[in-house]
PDB file of C-alpha atoms in Angstrom:
ATOM      1  CA  UNK A  24       2.204  18.005  -8.912  1.00  0.00           C
ATOM      2  CA  UNK A  25       5.984  17.651  -8.529  1.00  0.00           C
ATOM      3  CA  UNK A  26       5.619  18.007  -4.771  1.00  0.00           C
ATOM      4  CA  UNK A  27       2.984  15.262  -4.617  1.00  0.00           C
ATOM      5  CA  UNK A  28       5.140  12.929  -6.701  1.00  0.00           C
ATOM      6  CA  UNK A  29       8.191  13.647  -4.525  1.00  0.00           C
ATOM      7  CA  UNK A  30       6.211  13.074  -1.343  1.00  0.00           C
ATOM      8  CA  UNK A  31       4.861   9.845  -2.776  1.00  0.00           C
ATOM      9  CA  UNK A  32       8.285   8.623  -3.855  1.00  0.00           C
ATOM     10  CA  UNK A  33       9.796   9.364  -0.462  1.00  0.00           C
ATOM     11  CA  UNK A  34       6.904   8.214   1.682  1.00  0.00           C
ATOM     12  CA  UNK A  35       5.609   4.968   0.211  1.00  0.00           C
ATOM     13  CA  UNK A  36       5.292   2.467   2.990  1.00  0.00           C
ATOM     14  CA  UNK A  37       5.853  -1.243   2.697  1.00  0.00           C
ATOM     15  CA  UNK A  38       2.666  -1.888   4.665  1.00  0.00           C
ATOM     16  CA  UNK A  39       0.283  -2.064   1.749  1.00  0.00           C
ATOM     17  CA  UNK A  40       0.658   1.168  -0.070  1.00  0.00           C
ATOM     18  CA  UNK A  41       0.224   3.854   2.562  1.00  0.00           C
ATOM     19  CA  UNK A  42       1.964   7.147   1.955  1.00  0.00           C
ATOM     20  CA  UNK A  43       1.928  10.597   3.388  1.00  0.00           C
ATOM     21  CA  UNK A  44       3.873  13.486   4.723  1.00  0.00           C
ATOM     22  CA  UNK A  45       4.584  11.717   8.005  1.00  0.00           C
ATOM     23  CA  UNK A  46       6.826   8.773   8.726  1.00  0.00           C
ATOM     24  CA  UNK A  47       4.081   6.327   7.819  1.00  0.00           C
ATOM     25  CA  UNK A  48       4.084   4.667  11.202  1.00  0.00           C
ATOM     26  CA  UNK A  49       2.023   5.421  14.242  1.00  0.00           C
ATOM     27  CA  UNK A  50       2.882   3.765  17.513  1.00  0.00           C
ATOM     28  CA  UNK A  51      -0.668   4.403  18.749  1.00  0.00           C
ATOM     29  CA  UNK A  52      -2.150   1.969  16.225  1.00  0.00           C
ATOM     30  CA  UNK A  53      -2.870  -1.268  18.077  1.00  0.00           C
ATOM     31  CA  UNK A  54      -2.329  -4.305  15.841  1.00  0.00           C
ATOM     32  CA  UNK A  55      -2.527  -6.846  18.672  1.00  0.00           C
ATOM     33  CA  UNK A  56      -4.697  -9.952  18.660  1.00  0.00           C
ATOM     34  CA  UNK A  57      -7.165  -8.275  21.023  1.00  0.00           C
ATOM     35  CA  UNK A  58      -7.486  -5.287  18.666  1.00  0.00           C
ATOM     36  CA  UNK A  59      -8.148  -7.698  15.796  1.00  0.00           C
ATOM     37  CA  UNK A  60     -10.770  -9.518  17.863  1.00  0.00           C
ATOM     38  CA  UNK A  61     -12.467  -6.192  18.729  1.00  0.00           C
ATOM     39  CA  UNK A  62     -12.422  -5.273  15.044  1.00  0.00           C
ATOM     40  CA  UNK A  63     -14.024  -8.560  13.998  1.00  0.00           C
ATOM     41  CA  UNK A  64     -16.773  -8.110  16.596  1.00  0.00           C
ATOM     42  CA  UNK A  65     -17.258  -4.544  15.358  1.00  0.00           C
ATOM     43  CA  UNK A  66     -17.906  -5.837  11.831  1.00  0.00           C
ATOM     44  CA  UNK A  67     -20.608  -8.182  13.142  1.00  0.00           C
ATOM     45  CA  UNK A  68     -22.152  -5.498  15.359  1.00  0.00           C
ATOM     46  CA  UNK A  69     -22.161  -2.663  12.825  1.00  0.00           C
ATOM     47  CA  UNK A  70     -25.527  -0.831  12.924  1.00  0.00           C
ATOM     48  CA  UNK A  71     -26.111  -1.646   9.270  1.00  0.00           C
ATOM     49  CA  UNK A  72     -24.297  -3.926   6.843  1.00  0.00           C
ATOM     50  CA  UNK A  73     -22.967  -1.224   4.524  1.00  0.00           C
ATOM     51  CA  UNK A  74     -19.218  -1.153   4.033  1.00  0.00           C
ATOM     52  CA  UNK A  75     -18.985   2.384   5.445  1.00  0.00           C
ATOM     53  CA  UNK A  76     -20.772   1.322   8.605  1.00  0.00           C
ATOM     54  CA  UNK A  77     -18.619  -1.791   9.045  1.00  0.00           C
ATOM     55  CA  UNK A  78     -15.357   0.089   8.366  1.00  0.00           C
ATOM     56  CA  UNK A  79     -16.319   2.895  10.731  1.00  0.00           C
ATOM     57  CA  UNK A  80     -17.240   0.361  13.440  1.00  0.00           C
ATOM     58  CA  UNK A  81     -13.755  -1.146  13.096  1.00  0.00           C
ATOM     59  CA  UNK A  82     -12.257   2.335  13.271  1.00  0.00           C
ATOM     60  CA  UNK A  83     -14.362   3.234  16.317  1.00  0.00           C
ATOM     61  CA  UNK A  84     -13.294   0.239  18.436  1.00  0.00           C
ATOM     62  CA  UNK A  85      -9.707   1.151  17.586  1.00  0.00           C
ATOM     63  CA  UNK A  86     -10.062   4.796  18.608  1.00  0.00           C
ATOM     64  CA  UNK A  87     -10.166   6.319  15.118  1.00  0.00           C
ATOM     65  CA  UNK A  88     -12.764   8.806  13.898  1.00  0.00           C
ATOM     66  CA  UNK A  89     -15.102   7.759  11.090  1.00  0.00           C
ATOM     67  CA  UNK A  90     -14.179   8.229   7.453  1.00  0.00           C
ATOM     68  CA  UNK A  91     -16.535   9.558   4.789  1.00  0.00           C
ATOM     69  CA  UNK A  92     -17.030   8.386   1.234  1.00  0.00           C
ATOM     70  CA  UNK A  93     -15.374  10.571  -1.405  1.00  0.00           C
ATOM     71  CA  UNK A  94     -16.383  10.069  -5.039  1.00  0.00           C
ATOM     72  CA  UNK A  95     -12.957  11.139  -6.344  1.00  0.00           C
ATOM     73  CA  UNK A  96     -11.363   8.329  -4.347  1.00  0.00           C
ATOM     74  CA  UNK A  97     -14.108   6.112  -5.790  1.00  0.00           C
ATOM     75  CA  UNK A  98     -12.945   6.958  -9.308  1.00  0.00           C
ATOM     76  CA  UNK A  99      -9.322   6.121  -8.427  1.00  0.00           C
ATOM     77  CA  UNK A 100     -10.294   2.862  -6.683  1.00  0.00           C
ATOM     78  CA  UNK A 101     -12.585   1.727  -9.503  1.00  0.00           C
ATOM     79  CA  UNK A 102      -9.998   2.481 -12.183  1.00  0.00           C
ATOM     80  CA  UNK A 103      -7.458   0.318 -10.348  1.00  0.00           C
ATOM     81  CA  UNK A 104      -9.912  -2.538  -9.726  1.00  0.00           C
ATOM     82  CA  UNK A 105     -10.917  -2.479 -13.413  1.00  0.00           C
ATOM     83  CA  UNK A 106      -7.258  -2.348 -14.482  1.00  0.00           C
ATOM     84  CA  UNK A 107      -6.328  -5.395 -12.379  1.00  0.00           C
ATOM     85  CA  UNK A 108      -9.316  -7.340 -13.730  1.00  0.00           C
ATOM     86  CA  UNK A 109      -8.607  -6.414 -17.369  1.00  0.00           C
ATOM     87  CA  UNK A 110      -4.913  -7.222 -17.046  1.00  0.00           C
ATOM     88  CA  UNK A 111      -5.368 -10.271 -14.819  1.00  0.00           C
ATOM     89  CA  UNK A 112      -2.785  -9.042 -12.284  1.00  0.00           C
ATOM     90  CA  UNK A 113      -2.773  -8.239  -8.574  1.00  0.00           C
ATOM     91  CA  UNK A 114      -0.582  -5.345  -7.474  1.00  0.00           C
ATOM     92  CA  UNK A 115      -0.601  -1.876  -5.966  1.00  0.00           C
ATOM     93  CA  UNK A 116       1.162  -0.750  -9.155  1.00  0.00           C
ATOM     94  CA  UNK A 117      -1.150  -0.231 -12.125  1.00  0.00           C
ATOM     95  CA  UNK A 118      -0.513  -1.632 -15.597  1.00  0.00           C
ATOM     96  CA  UNK A 119       0.671   1.852 -16.594  1.00  0.00           C
ATOM     97  CA  UNK A 120       3.072   2.104 -13.642  1.00  0.00           C
ATOM     98  CA  UNK A 121       0.673   4.229 -11.596  1.00  0.00           C
ATOM     99  CA  UNK A 122       0.629   4.217  -7.799  1.00  0.00           C
ATOM    100  CA  UNK A 123      -2.247   4.904  -5.449  1.00  0.00           C
ATOM    101  CA  UNK A 124      -0.956   8.469  -5.131  1.00  0.00           C
ATOM    102  CA  UNK A 125      -0.855   9.125  -8.864  1.00  0.00           C
ATOM    103  CA  UNK A 126      -4.293   7.552  -9.347  1.00  0.00           C
ATOM    104  CA  UNK A 127      -5.819   9.658  -6.555  1.00  0.00           C
ATOM    105  CA  UNK A 128      -4.169  12.833  -7.872  1.00  0.00           C
ATOM    106  CA  UNK A 129      -5.449  12.079 -11.394  1.00  0.00           C
ATOM    107  CA  UNK A 130      -8.960  11.790  -9.958  1.00  0.00           C
ATOM    108  CA  UNK A 131      -8.687  15.364  -8.625  1.00  0.00           C
ATOM    109  CA  UNK A 132      -8.047  14.666  -4.926  1.00  0.00           C
ATOM    110  CA  UNK A 133      -5.296  16.873  -3.431  1.00  0.00           C
ATOM    111  CA  UNK A 134      -3.986  14.402  -0.855  1.00  0.00           C
ATOM    112  CA  UNK A 135      -1.525  14.796   1.961  1.00  0.00           C
ATOM    113  CA  UNK A 136      -1.839  11.154   3.085  1.00  0.00           C
ATOM    114  CA  UNK A 137      -3.088   8.196   1.083  1.00  0.00           C
ATOM    115  CA  UNK A 138      -3.282   4.448   1.556  1.00  0.00           C
ATOM    116  CA  UNK A 139      -4.622   1.506  -0.367  1.00  0.00           C
ATOM    117  CA  UNK A 140      -5.773  -2.003   0.488  1.00  0.00           C
ATOM    118  CA  UNK A 141      -6.325  -4.486  -2.316  1.00  0.00           C
ATOM    119  CA  UNK A 142      -7.855  -7.951  -2.282  1.00  0.00           C
ATOM    120  CA  UNK A 143      -8.941 -10.682  -4.644  1.00  0.00           C
ATOM    121  CA  UNK A 144     -11.496 -13.477  -4.460  1.00  0.00           C
ATOM    122  CA  UNK A 145     -13.580 -12.465  -1.444  1.00  0.00           C
ATOM    123  CA  UNK A 146     -17.333 -12.831  -1.919  1.00  0.00           C
ATOM    124  CA  UNK A 147     -18.644  -9.606  -0.438  1.00  0.00           C
ATOM    125  CA  UNK A 148     -17.831  -6.445   1.486  1.00  0.00           C
ATOM    126  CA  UNK A 149     -17.901  -8.183   4.862  1.00  0.00           C
ATOM    127  CA  UNK A 150     -15.493 -10.890   3.677  1.00  0.00           C
ATOM    128  CA  UNK A 151     -12.993  -8.415   2.245  1.00  0.00           C
ATOM    129  CA  UNK A 152     -13.072  -6.253   5.371  1.00  0.00           C
ATOM    130  CA  UNK A 153     -12.529  -9.359   7.545  1.00  0.00           C
ATOM    131  CA  UNK A 154      -9.531 -10.301   5.398  1.00  0.00           C
ATOM    132  CA  UNK A 155      -8.066  -6.817   5.767  1.00  0.00           C
ATOM    133  CA  UNK A 156      -8.701  -6.761   9.528  1.00  0.00           C
ATOM    134  CA  UNK A 157      -6.819 -10.066   9.823  1.00  0.00           C
ATOM    135  CA  UNK A 158      -3.773  -8.621   8.019  1.00  0.00           C
ATOM    136  CA  UNK A 159      -1.698  -6.281  10.175  1.00  0.00           C
ATOM    137  CA  UNK A 160      -0.601  -3.999   7.319  1.00  0.00           C
ATOM    138  CA  UNK A 161      -4.107  -3.676   5.929  1.00  0.00           C
ATOM    139  CA  UNK A 162      -5.580  -3.217   9.404  1.00  0.00           C
ATOM    140  CA  UNK A 163      -3.095  -0.416  10.079  1.00  0.00           C
ATOM    141  CA  UNK A 164      -4.591   1.396   7.078  1.00  0.00           C
ATOM    142  CA  UNK A 165      -8.170   0.605   8.199  1.00  0.00           C
ATOM    143  CA  UNK A 166      -7.674   2.233  11.590  1.00  0.00           C
ATOM    144  CA  UNK A 167      -5.141   4.961  10.811  1.00  0.00           C
ATOM    145  CA  UNK A 168      -6.615   8.021  12.557  1.00  0.00           C
ATOM    146  CA  UNK A 169      -4.999  10.346  10.010  1.00  0.00           C
ATOM    147  CA  UNK A 170      -7.374   9.237   7.241  1.00  0.00           C
ATOM    148  CA  UNK A 171     -10.640  11.158   6.772  1.00  0.00           C
ATOM    149  CA  UNK A 172     -12.036   9.898   3.452  1.00  0.00           C
ATOM    150  CA  UNK A 173     -12.430   6.526   1.749  1.00  0.00           C
ATOM    151  CA  UNK A 174     -13.834   4.680  -1.237  1.00  0.00           C
ATOM    152  CA  UNK A 175     -14.280   0.996  -1.988  1.00  0.00           C
ATOM    153  CA  UNK A 176     -14.447  -0.464  -5.480  1.00  0.00           C
ATOM    154  CA  UNK A 177     -14.766  -3.954  -6.936  1.00  0.00           C
ATOM    155  CA  UNK A 178     -14.496  -5.470 -10.379  1.00  0.00           C
ATOM    156  CA  UNK A 179     -15.140  -9.002 -11.598  1.00  0.00           C
ATOM    157  CA  UNK A 180     -16.778 -12.031  -9.987  1.00  0.00           C
ATOM    158  CA  UNK A 181     -15.831 -15.089  -7.982  1.00  0.00           C
ATOM    159  CA  UNK A 182     -12.123 -15.806  -7.656  1.00  0.00           C
ATOM    160  CA  UNK A 183     -11.513 -13.022 -10.184  1.00  0.00           C
ATOM    161  CA  UNK A 184     -13.257 -10.383  -8.070  1.00  0.00           C
ATOM    162  CA  UNK A 185     -10.837  -7.557  -7.271  1.00  0.00           C
ATOM    163  CA  UNK A 186     -11.330  -5.160  -4.360  1.00  0.00           C
ATOM    164  CA  UNK A 187      -9.654  -1.772  -3.846  1.00  0.00           C
ATOM    165  CA  UNK A 188     -10.030   0.382  -0.732  1.00  0.00           C
ATOM    166  CA  UNK A 189      -8.497   3.849  -0.890  1.00  0.00           C
ATOM    167  CA  UNK A 190      -8.155   5.875   2.307  1.00  0.00           C
ATOM    168  CA  UNK A 191      -6.907   9.452   2.255  1.00  0.00           C
ATOM    169  CA  UNK A 192      -6.734  12.874   3.801  1.00  0.00           C
ATOM    170  CA  UNK A 193      -6.760  16.055   1.764  1.00  0.00           C
ATOM    171  CA  UNK A 194      -4.608  19.163   2.291  1.00  0.00           C
TER     172      UNK A 194
END
């Protein structure tokens, strides 16, 4: 536990809550306008309209392997979405001071790399993914080839609908 907290404290990245044992940057991640355009087309051309399919289409056109849903990440994501809704705040830091790393650890996931995208007010899964694709820091998380697992959660409705995407890789 101490090691995970130390890694988290040292490795938190400014680009939307990504942390890990590496430097947190990857020069191979293409955040250019053409990569964004390919990602937006990938959302529209996903074989089905599920979030996993759309996210993995975005990852595919950017050279990253697909991610798989992990229920432990789902617990961490849902707790944070619910917390933001209940407290009427919007932050990567929970009302109790938690970070994505501490929330994921508390859910029983032994992570070596973790990242989080949050959003508020988008109508559906396609809208929130489009918003994240259009934001370079969020898109870097979406297509980071070091992530293997994910979960998406939402809480609330309308302009008070909170979204949390957690991406991670286990030891």
